[in-house]
Coordinates of C-alpha atoms in Angstrom, one line a residue:
M1 CA -132.8 -27.3 -138.6
R2 CA -131.5 -30.8 -139.9
S3 CA -128.5 -31.1 -142.4
S4 CA -130.1 -31.8 -145.3
T5 CA -132.0 -28.6 -145.4
K6 CA -129.0 -26.5 -144.2
V7 CA -127.2 -27.6 -147.4
V8 CA -129.9 -26.2 -149.6
W9 CA -130.5 -23.0 -148.0
L10 CA -126.4 -22.5 -148.0
G11 CA -126.8 -23.5 -152.0
Y12 CA -129.3 -21.2 -152.1
A13 CA -127.4 -18.6 -150.3
S14 CA -123.9 -19.1 -152.9
I15 CA -125.6 -18.5 -155.7
A16 CA -127.5 -15.1 -154.1
L17 CA -124.1 -13.9 -152.6
S18 CA -121.8 -14.7 -155.5
F19 CA -122.4 -11.2 -157.3
I20 CA -121.6 -9.2 -155.1
W21 CA -118.1 -9.9 -154.8
G22 CA -117.8 -13.2 -154.8
T23 CA -118.8 -13.8 -151.3
G24 CA -121.0 -16.8 -152.2
I25 CA -117.5 -19.1 -152.0
V26 CA -118.1 -19.7 -148.6
P27 CA -121.7 -20.4 -148.0
A28 CA -120.8 -22.7 -150.8
I29 CA -117.5 -24.4 -149.4
M30 CA -119.5 -24.9 -145.6
A31 CA -122.4 -26.9 -148.2
R32 CA -120.7 -28.6 -150.1
R33 CA -119.0 -29.7 -146.9
I34 CA -122.6 -31.0 -145.3
A35 CA -123.5 -32.3 -148.1
R36 CA -120.1 -35.2 -147.8
S37 CA -120.5 -35.6 -144.6
T38 CA -123.8 -36.0 -144.5
I39 CA -125.6 -39.8 -144.9
G40 CA -129.6 -38.9 -146.3
T41 CA -131.8 -41.6 -144.3
T42 CA -135.0 -40.5 -146.2
P43 CA -135.6 -39.8 -150.0
R44 CA -136.8 -36.4 -149.3
E45 CA -133.2 -36.1 -147.8
V46 CA -131.3 -37.4 -150.1
N47 CA -132.7 -35.5 -152.5
D48 CA -131.7 -32.5 -150.9
L49 CA -128.3 -33.4 -150.0
R50 CA -127.8 -34.1 -153.7
G51 CA -130.2 -30.9 -154.9
G52 CA -128.1 -28.8 -152.4
N53 CA -124.6 -29.7 -153.5
L54 CA -125.9 -29.1 -156.9
L55 CA -126.9 -26.2 -156.2
A56 CA -123.4 -25.2 -154.3
T57 CA -121.2 -26.4 -156.5
I58 CA -123.5 -24.0 -159.5
G59 CA -122.9 -21.4 -156.6
L60 CA -118.8 -22.0 -156.3
W61 CA -118.6 -21.9 -160.1
L62 CA -120.6 -18.2 -160.2
N63 CA -118.4 -17.0 -157.6
A64 CA -114.9 -18.2 -159.2
L65 CA -116.7 -16.3 -162.7
V66 CA -117.5 -13.1 -160.7
L67 CA -113.3 -13.1 -158.7
G68 CA -111.9 -14.2 -161.9
V69 CA -113.9 -11.1 -163.7
I70 CA -112.2 -8.9 -160.8
L71 CA -109.1 -10.2 -160.8
W72 CA -108.8 -9.7 -164.5
S73 CA -110.4 -5.8 -164.4
M74 CA -108.0 -5.4 -161.4
I75 CA -104.9 -6.2 -163.6
S76 CA -105.3 -4.8 -166.7
T77 CA -106.4 -1.8 -165.2
Y78 CA -103.6 -1.4 -163.5
L79 CA -101.0 -3.1 -165.5
L80 CA -102.2 -2.4 -168.9

């Protein structure tokens, strides 16, 4: 599998897994690392890398939001 295609699939996985206790943070980080280290040679690969990086960024923010809500609910449950 080409790196550009892998970045897109990891981006989708990070969004899909973000609602399961924030476990999508791992594919999001992996997709962003691969996207930074890969240089697209064709226009399709460049677009895949750009789109996959965008998906991974969205997944990263969703995961951060889910983990923040989980942390907030744990703090508010045990401290208040």
